[in-house]
Short mmCIF file of C-alpha atoms and ligand atoms in Angstrom, two decimals:
data_model
loop_
_atom_site.label_atom_id
_atom_site.label_comp_id
_atom_site.label_asym_id
_atom_site.label_seq_id
_atom_site.Cartn_x
_atom_site.Cartn_y
_atom_site.Cartn_z
CA MET A 1080 13.18 -20.47 26.86
CA SER A 1081 15.08 -23.58 25.90
CA TYR A 1082 13.38 -25.71 23.41
CA ASP A 1083 15.92 -28.77 24.33
CA LYS A 1084 14.10 -29.64 27.43
CA PHE A 1085 10.73 -31.10 26.18
CA GLU A 1086 10.57 -32.93 29.44
CA GLN A 1087 10.58 -29.70 31.42
CA THR A 1088 8.74 -27.40 29.34
CA GLY A 1089 6.27 -29.68 27.40
CA LEU A 1090 6.81 -27.49 24.07
CA ALA A 1091 7.92 -29.22 21.06
CA GLY A 1092 11.45 -28.04 20.03
CA PRO A 1093 13.63 -28.60 16.94
CA HIS A 1094 14.44 -32.15 18.13
CA GLU A 1095 10.76 -33.14 18.51
CA MET A 1096 9.78 -31.38 15.33
CA SER A 1097 12.44 -33.15 13.27
CA THR A 1098 10.60 -36.29 13.81
CA CYS A 1099 7.13 -35.23 12.69
CA LEU A 1100 7.86 -33.23 9.46
CA PRO A 1101 7.84 -34.34 5.89
CA SER A 1102 10.66 -33.87 3.55
CA GLU A 1103 10.86 -30.51 1.48
CA GLU A 1104 9.67 -32.56 -1.60
CA GLN A 1105 6.82 -34.03 0.28
CA ARG A 1106 5.77 -30.58 1.62
CA LYS A 1107 5.29 -29.31 -1.99
CA LYS A 1108 2.73 -31.98 -3.08
CA GLY A 1109 -0.01 -30.92 -0.83
CA PRO A 1110 -1.57 -30.65 2.70
CA TYR A 1111 -0.03 -32.94 5.45
CA ALA A 1112 -0.58 -33.77 8.95
CA VAL A 1113 1.80 -32.67 11.61
CA ILE A 1114 1.28 -34.91 14.71
CA GLU A 1115 2.98 -33.22 17.76
CA CYS A 1116 2.35 -36.04 20.22
CA PHE A 1117 5.66 -37.09 21.83
CA GLU A 1118 4.62 -38.89 24.98
CA GLU A 1119 3.94 -42.38 25.14
CA ILE A 1120 0.26 -42.34 26.62
CA PRO A 1121 -2.33 -45.10 25.95
CA CYS A 1122 -4.13 -43.47 23.26
CA ASN A 1123 -4.94 -44.36 19.69
CA PRO A 1124 -7.85 -42.64 17.88
CA CYS A 1125 -5.60 -40.88 15.27
CA VAL A 1126 -4.24 -44.37 13.94
CA MET A 1127 -7.81 -45.79 14.23
CA SER A 1128 -9.30 -42.82 12.18
CA CYS A 1129 -6.93 -42.74 9.35
CA THR A 1130 -8.75 -44.53 6.43
CA PHE A 1131 -5.33 -43.98 4.28
CA ASP A 1132 -3.25 -45.88 6.59
CA ALA A 1133 -1.06 -43.02 6.59
CA ILE A 1134 -0.15 -43.34 10.39
CA LEU A 1135 1.93 -46.13 11.06
CA PRO A 1136 0.29 -49.28 12.91
CA PHE A 1137 0.95 -48.94 16.67
CA GLU A 1138 3.03 -51.82 18.35
CA ASP A 1139 0.75 -51.19 21.24
CA VAL A 1140 -1.50 -48.38 22.48
CA ASN A 1141 1.44 -46.57 23.87
CA SER A 1142 3.10 -46.16 20.62
CA LEU A 1143 3.94 -42.85 19.38
CA PRO A 1144 2.04 -41.87 15.91
CA LEU A 1145 4.32 -41.57 12.93
CA VAL A 1146 2.97 -40.29 9.59
CA ASP A 1147 3.83 -41.94 6.12
CA PHE A 1148 3.78 -38.62 4.34
CA ASP A 1149 3.57 -40.47 0.88
CA LYS A 1150 0.12 -41.65 2.02
CA CYS A 1151 -1.21 -38.79 3.92
CA THR A 1152 -3.56 -36.60 1.99
CA GLY A 1153 -4.19 -33.87 4.67
CA CYS A 1154 -7.76 -34.98 5.04
CA ALA A 1155 -7.76 -33.69 8.60
CA VAL A 1156 -9.85 -36.57 10.02
CA CYS A 1157 -7.38 -37.38 12.53
CA ALA A 1158 -6.98 -33.60 13.68
CA GLY A 1159 -10.70 -33.56 14.53
CA ILE A 1160 -10.52 -36.73 16.30
CA CYS A 1161 -7.50 -36.52 18.44
CA PRO A 1162 -8.52 -35.89 22.13
CA GLY A 1163 -5.15 -34.17 22.77
CA LEU A 1164 -5.53 -31.55 20.02
CA ALA A 1165 -1.98 -32.54 18.89
CA ILE A 1166 -2.58 -32.63 15.15
CA PHE A 1167 -2.25 -29.92 12.88
CA ILE A 1168 -2.69 -29.87 8.85
CA VAL A 1169 -0.31 -27.65 7.14
CA ASP A 1170 -0.54 -26.75 3.42
CA GLU A 1171 2.41 -24.90 1.94
CA SER A 1172 1.98 -26.44 -1.27
CA LYS A 1173 0.50 -23.49 -3.26
CA PRO A 1174 2.85 -20.77 -4.86
CA GLY A 1175 3.50 -17.64 -3.18
CA ASP A 1176 4.57 -16.68 0.46
CA PHE A 1177 1.45 -17.76 2.30
CA GLY A 1178 0.03 -21.15 3.28
CA THR A 1179 -2.60 -22.51 5.62
CA LEU A 1180 -2.75 -23.99 9.12
CA ARG A 1181 -5.76 -26.11 10.34
CA LEU A 1182 -5.70 -26.28 14.05
CA PRO A 1183 -8.24 -27.97 16.54
CA TYR A 1184 -10.15 -25.43 18.53
CA GLU A 1185 -12.30 -26.24 21.22
CA TYR A 1186 -13.57 -22.99 22.66
CA TRP A 1187 -16.67 -21.08 22.05
CA PRO A 1188 -17.62 -18.81 20.24
CA LEU A 1189 -15.81 -19.96 17.22
CA PRO A 1190 -14.44 -17.10 15.10
CA GLU A 1191 -16.00 -16.20 11.81
CA LYS A 1192 -14.57 -16.76 8.35
CA GLY A 1193 -12.77 -13.44 7.32
CA GLN A 1194 -12.24 -12.49 10.75
CA THR A 1195 -8.72 -11.28 11.97
CA VAL A 1196 -7.30 -12.98 15.10
CA MET A 1197 -4.08 -12.76 16.85
CA ALA A 1198 -1.79 -15.88 15.95
CA LEU A 1199 -0.07 -17.41 18.91
CA SER A 1200 3.34 -19.20 19.31
CA ARG A 1201 3.56 -22.45 21.10
CA GLU A 1202 4.46 -20.58 24.31
CA GLY A 1203 1.24 -18.60 23.81
CA GLY A 1204 2.93 -15.44 23.03
CA ASP A 1205 1.31 -13.11 20.36
CA VAL A 1206 3.01 -13.45 16.96
CA GLU A 1207 0.88 -11.34 14.35
CA PRO A 1208 -2.74 -10.69 13.32
CA VAL A 1209 -3.81 -13.33 10.70
CA GLU A 1210 -6.93 -13.97 8.76
CA VAL A 1211 -9.38 -16.92 9.36
CA VAL A 1212 -10.07 -18.49 6.07
CA ALA A 1213 -12.21 -21.43 7.12
CA ILE A 1214 -13.96 -23.08 10.08
CA SER A 1215 -14.86 -26.96 9.44
CA ASN A 1216 -16.21 -29.87 11.20
CA VAL A 1217 -14.76 -33.12 10.00
CA LYS A 1218 -17.40 -35.90 9.71
CA GLY A 1219 -17.57 -38.06 12.89
CA ALA A 1220 -15.45 -35.63 14.76
CA ARG A 1221 -16.18 -33.48 17.68
CA THR A 1222 -13.51 -30.81 17.43
CA PRO A 1223 -13.95 -27.96 14.92
CA LEU A 1224 -10.89 -27.03 13.03
CA VAL A 1225 -10.11 -23.51 12.11
CA THR A 1226 -8.00 -22.53 8.97
CA LEU A 1227 -5.65 -19.70 9.40
CA ARG A 1228 -3.68 -17.93 6.39
CA LEU A 1229 0.05 -17.69 7.60
CA PRO A 1230 3.16 -16.59 6.10
CA LYS A 1231 4.90 -20.08 5.03
CA ASP A 1232 7.97 -19.26 7.30
CA LYS A 1233 5.55 -19.28 10.20
CA LEU A 1234 3.60 -22.41 9.52
CA GLN A 1235 5.57 -24.53 12.00
CA ASP A 1236 5.75 -21.87 14.81
CA ILE A 1237 2.01 -20.92 15.15
CA ARG A 1238 -0.16 -23.27 17.03
CA GLY A 1239 -3.01 -21.17 18.45
CA PHE A 1240 -4.86 -17.94 18.12
CA ARG A 1241 -6.74 -15.65 20.31
CA PHE A 1242 -9.54 -13.01 19.64
CA LEU A 1243 -8.48 -9.27 19.39
CA SER A 1244 -9.59 -6.89 22.12
CA GLU A 1245 -11.81 -4.01 20.93
CA GLU A 1246 -8.72 -1.66 21.24
CA GLU A 1247 -6.64 -4.01 19.11
CA GLN A 1248 -9.54 -4.08 16.57
CA ALA A 1249 -9.71 -0.31 16.50
CA ALA A 1250 -5.82 -0.03 16.35
CA LEU A 1251 -5.77 -2.42 13.32
CA LYS A 1252 -8.52 -0.57 11.56
CA ASP A 1253 -6.73 2.67 12.02
CA ASP A 1254 -3.32 0.96 10.58
CA THR A 1255 -5.31 -0.36 7.82
CA GLU A 1256 -6.84 3.00 6.91
CA ALA A 1257 -3.45 4.64 7.24
CA GLU A 1258 -1.89 2.21 4.80
CA LYS A 1259 -4.90 2.66 2.38
CA THR A 1260 -4.28 6.44 2.55
CA ALA A 1261 -0.31 6.08 1.81
CA ASP A 1262 -1.20 3.82 -1.06
CA ILE A 1263 -3.71 6.27 -2.46
CA GLU A 1264 -1.12 9.23 -1.91
CA SER A 1265 1.39 7.49 -3.85
CA LEU A 1266 -1.03 6.56 -6.55
CA GLU A 1267 -1.91 10.22 -6.62
CA SER A 1268 1.51 11.39 -7.35
CA PRO A 1269 1.87 11.28 -11.14
CA ILE A 1270 4.33 8.81 -12.60
CA VAL A 1271 7.26 10.46 -14.42
CA CYS A 1272 9.24 7.45 -15.43
CA ARG A 1273 6.73 4.95 -16.67
CA CYS A 1274 9.36 2.23 -17.56
CA GLU A 1275 10.54 2.07 -13.87
CA GLY A 1276 7.39 3.40 -12.07
CA VAL A 1277 9.12 6.51 -10.53
CA THR A 1278 6.71 9.22 -9.32
CA LEU A 1279 6.87 13.06 -9.43
CA ALA A 1280 7.03 12.94 -5.64
CA GLU A 1281 10.06 10.55 -5.62
CA ILE A 1282 11.88 13.07 -8.06
CA ARG A 1283 10.80 16.03 -5.89
CA ASP A 1284 12.14 14.23 -2.85
CA LEU A 1285 15.48 13.61 -4.48
CA ILE A 1286 15.89 17.14 -5.52
CA ALA A 1287 15.16 18.32 -2.01
CA ALA A 1288 17.63 15.87 -0.72
CA GLY A 1289 20.38 17.43 -2.75
CA CYS A 1290 20.36 15.76 -6.22
CA HIS A 1291 21.06 18.42 -8.73
CA THR A 1292 21.67 16.53 -11.98
CA VAL A 1293 19.69 14.29 -14.14
CA GLU A 1294 22.54 11.60 -13.69
CA GLU A 1295 22.21 11.65 -9.82
CA ILE A 1296 18.34 11.42 -9.86
CA LYS A 1297 18.69 8.50 -12.47
CA HIS A 1298 21.04 6.52 -10.52
CA LEU A 1299 19.07 6.84 -7.22
CA SER A 1300 15.64 6.30 -8.56
CA ARG A 1301 16.21 4.38 -11.84
CA ALA A 1302 14.28 7.08 -13.75
CA GLY A 1303 15.51 6.79 -17.26
CA MET A 1304 17.15 3.41 -16.96
CA GLY A 1305 14.18 1.59 -18.46
CA PRO A 1306 13.62 0.42 -22.16
CA CYS A 1307 12.98 4.05 -23.37
CA GLN A 1308 16.12 5.42 -21.79
CA GLY A 1309 14.43 8.59 -20.57
CA ARG A 1310 12.78 9.68 -23.61
CA THR A 1311 9.42 10.62 -21.61
CA CYS A 1312 10.99 11.46 -18.23
CA ARG A 1313 14.28 13.42 -18.95
CA GLN A 1314 12.60 16.50 -19.82
CA ILE A 1315 10.29 16.43 -16.92
CA ILE A 1316 13.23 15.74 -14.50
CA MET A 1317 15.14 18.75 -16.10
CA GLY A 1318 11.97 20.84 -15.76
CA GLU A 1319 11.77 19.89 -12.15
CA LEU A 1320 15.44 20.90 -11.37
CA MET A 1321 14.72 24.29 -13.20
CA ARG A 1322 11.62 24.64 -11.04
CA ALA A 1323 13.88 24.06 -8.08
CA GLY A 1324 16.28 26.75 -9.17
CA ILE A 1325 19.04 24.55 -10.37
CA GLY A 1326 19.97 26.09 -13.54
CA LYS A 1327 18.07 26.24 -17.00
CA THR A 1328 17.12 23.18 -18.86
CA GLU A 1329 19.05 24.16 -22.18
CA ASP A 1330 22.24 24.33 -19.97
CA MET A 1331 21.67 21.11 -18.23
CA PRO A 1332 23.60 17.85 -19.16
CA PRO A 1333 20.85 15.24 -20.15
CA GLY A 1334 22.65 12.57 -18.42
CA SER A 1335 23.88 9.37 -20.18
CA PHE A 1336 21.43 7.05 -22.19
CA ARG A 1337 21.90 4.33 -24.54
CA PRO A 1338 20.91 4.96 -28.23
CA PRO A 1339 18.71 5.27 -30.12
CA GLY A 1340 18.21 8.77 -28.62
CA GLY A 1341 14.78 9.12 -30.55
CA THR A 1342 12.11 7.17 -32.56
CA VAL A 1343 13.61 5.05 -35.33
CA THR A 1344 11.56 3.44 -37.90
CA LEU A 1345 12.24 0.00 -39.39
CA GLY A 1346 12.77 1.80 -42.72
CA GLN A 1347 15.39 4.05 -41.50
CA LEU A 1348 17.14 1.16 -39.91
CA ALA A 1349 17.06 -0.90 -43.20
CA GLU A 1350 18.44 2.08 -45.01
CA GLY A 1351 21.14 2.61 -42.68
CA GLY A 1352 22.63 5.93 -42.40
CA ASP A 1353 24.26 8.49 -39.88
CA SER A 1354 25.04 6.51 -36.94
CA ASP A 1355 25.19 9.75 -34.90
CA ALA A 1356 21.77 10.52 -35.71
S1 SF4 B 1507 -4.59 -36.16 7.76
FE1 SF4 B 1507 -5.97 -37.76 6.81
S2 SF4 B 1507 -4.60 -39.00 5.60
FE2 SF4 B 1507 -3.13 -37.68 6.93
S3 SF4 B 1507 -2.85 -38.86 8.70
FE3 SF4 B 1507 -4.54 -37.62 9.31
S4 SF4 B 1507 -6.23 -39.01 8.73
FE4 SF4 B 1507 -4.55 -39.84 7.86
S1 SF4 B 1508 -5.06 -39.48 19.10
FE1 SF4 B 1508 -3.74 -37.63 19.36
S2 SF4 B 1508 -3.07 -37.78 21.64
FE2 SF4 B 1508 -3.84 -39.72 20.94
S3 SF4 B 1508 -2.00 -40.85 20.18
FE3 SF4 B 1508 -2.84 -39.96 18.59
S4 SF4 B 1508 -2.01 -38.00 18.27
FE4 SF4 B 1508 -1.50 -38.59 20.37
#
């Protein structure tokens, strides 16, 4: 579907969105209103409701609303007031990969806080399951606002949600259980290289895949590349190679590592001594 023909599709595209978004700098400061109202209709509750004068004064009742993002606080009053459900409150100011989208929702029942729903694109297509983090009613407004937690790169793409079917909820629960089991299994495999967090299972997988030297395993897993340079993991890896029938540990090259090869006290360093040691 082309986004370039707003007149035909009624969907906001890059051109329309370029007229209603703040600058990168302004986005970092806090929540802001995205007013996706692109048709000159006789309507003005948004501009009347904003006590911060953040929506520029209308020349007449058909004017398009434009936000002064230096004044907008993201209070969401306008979003709850707008009869066209055209206003969304986006917050991407917090560190991390996630932000929030507050959107007007006029159906019943409302979702519950903590519930997982399916996020929808502007076209109404499924995007991904997301969490409802708040439901609120702005004072004096009739339309409830539902807040979704979204990846920041989807904050301008998602504009709705739907409830999950029973089958989807069951599948989601199964996926979550499977992820938890996988996490637990990886935790249950002992850590061999504590510096780089490499597990015994990873070492065994590499040996099974054809790695037959400490050096090969080191390059593929990073085991032995941390601050201790393999002082704890080298012997274990050699033992695993022997266990797999790949020679004896005393005959195996230990792989390369940066000095010192063993523990050195400050006293020994101060005294100097044999550099080979
Ligand atoms: S979010 Fe609040 S401050 Fe921003 S335009 Fe709407 S009413 Fe005004
Ligand atoms: S209240 Fe909503 S529909 Fe009316 S002009 Fe403002 S943004 Fe557009």
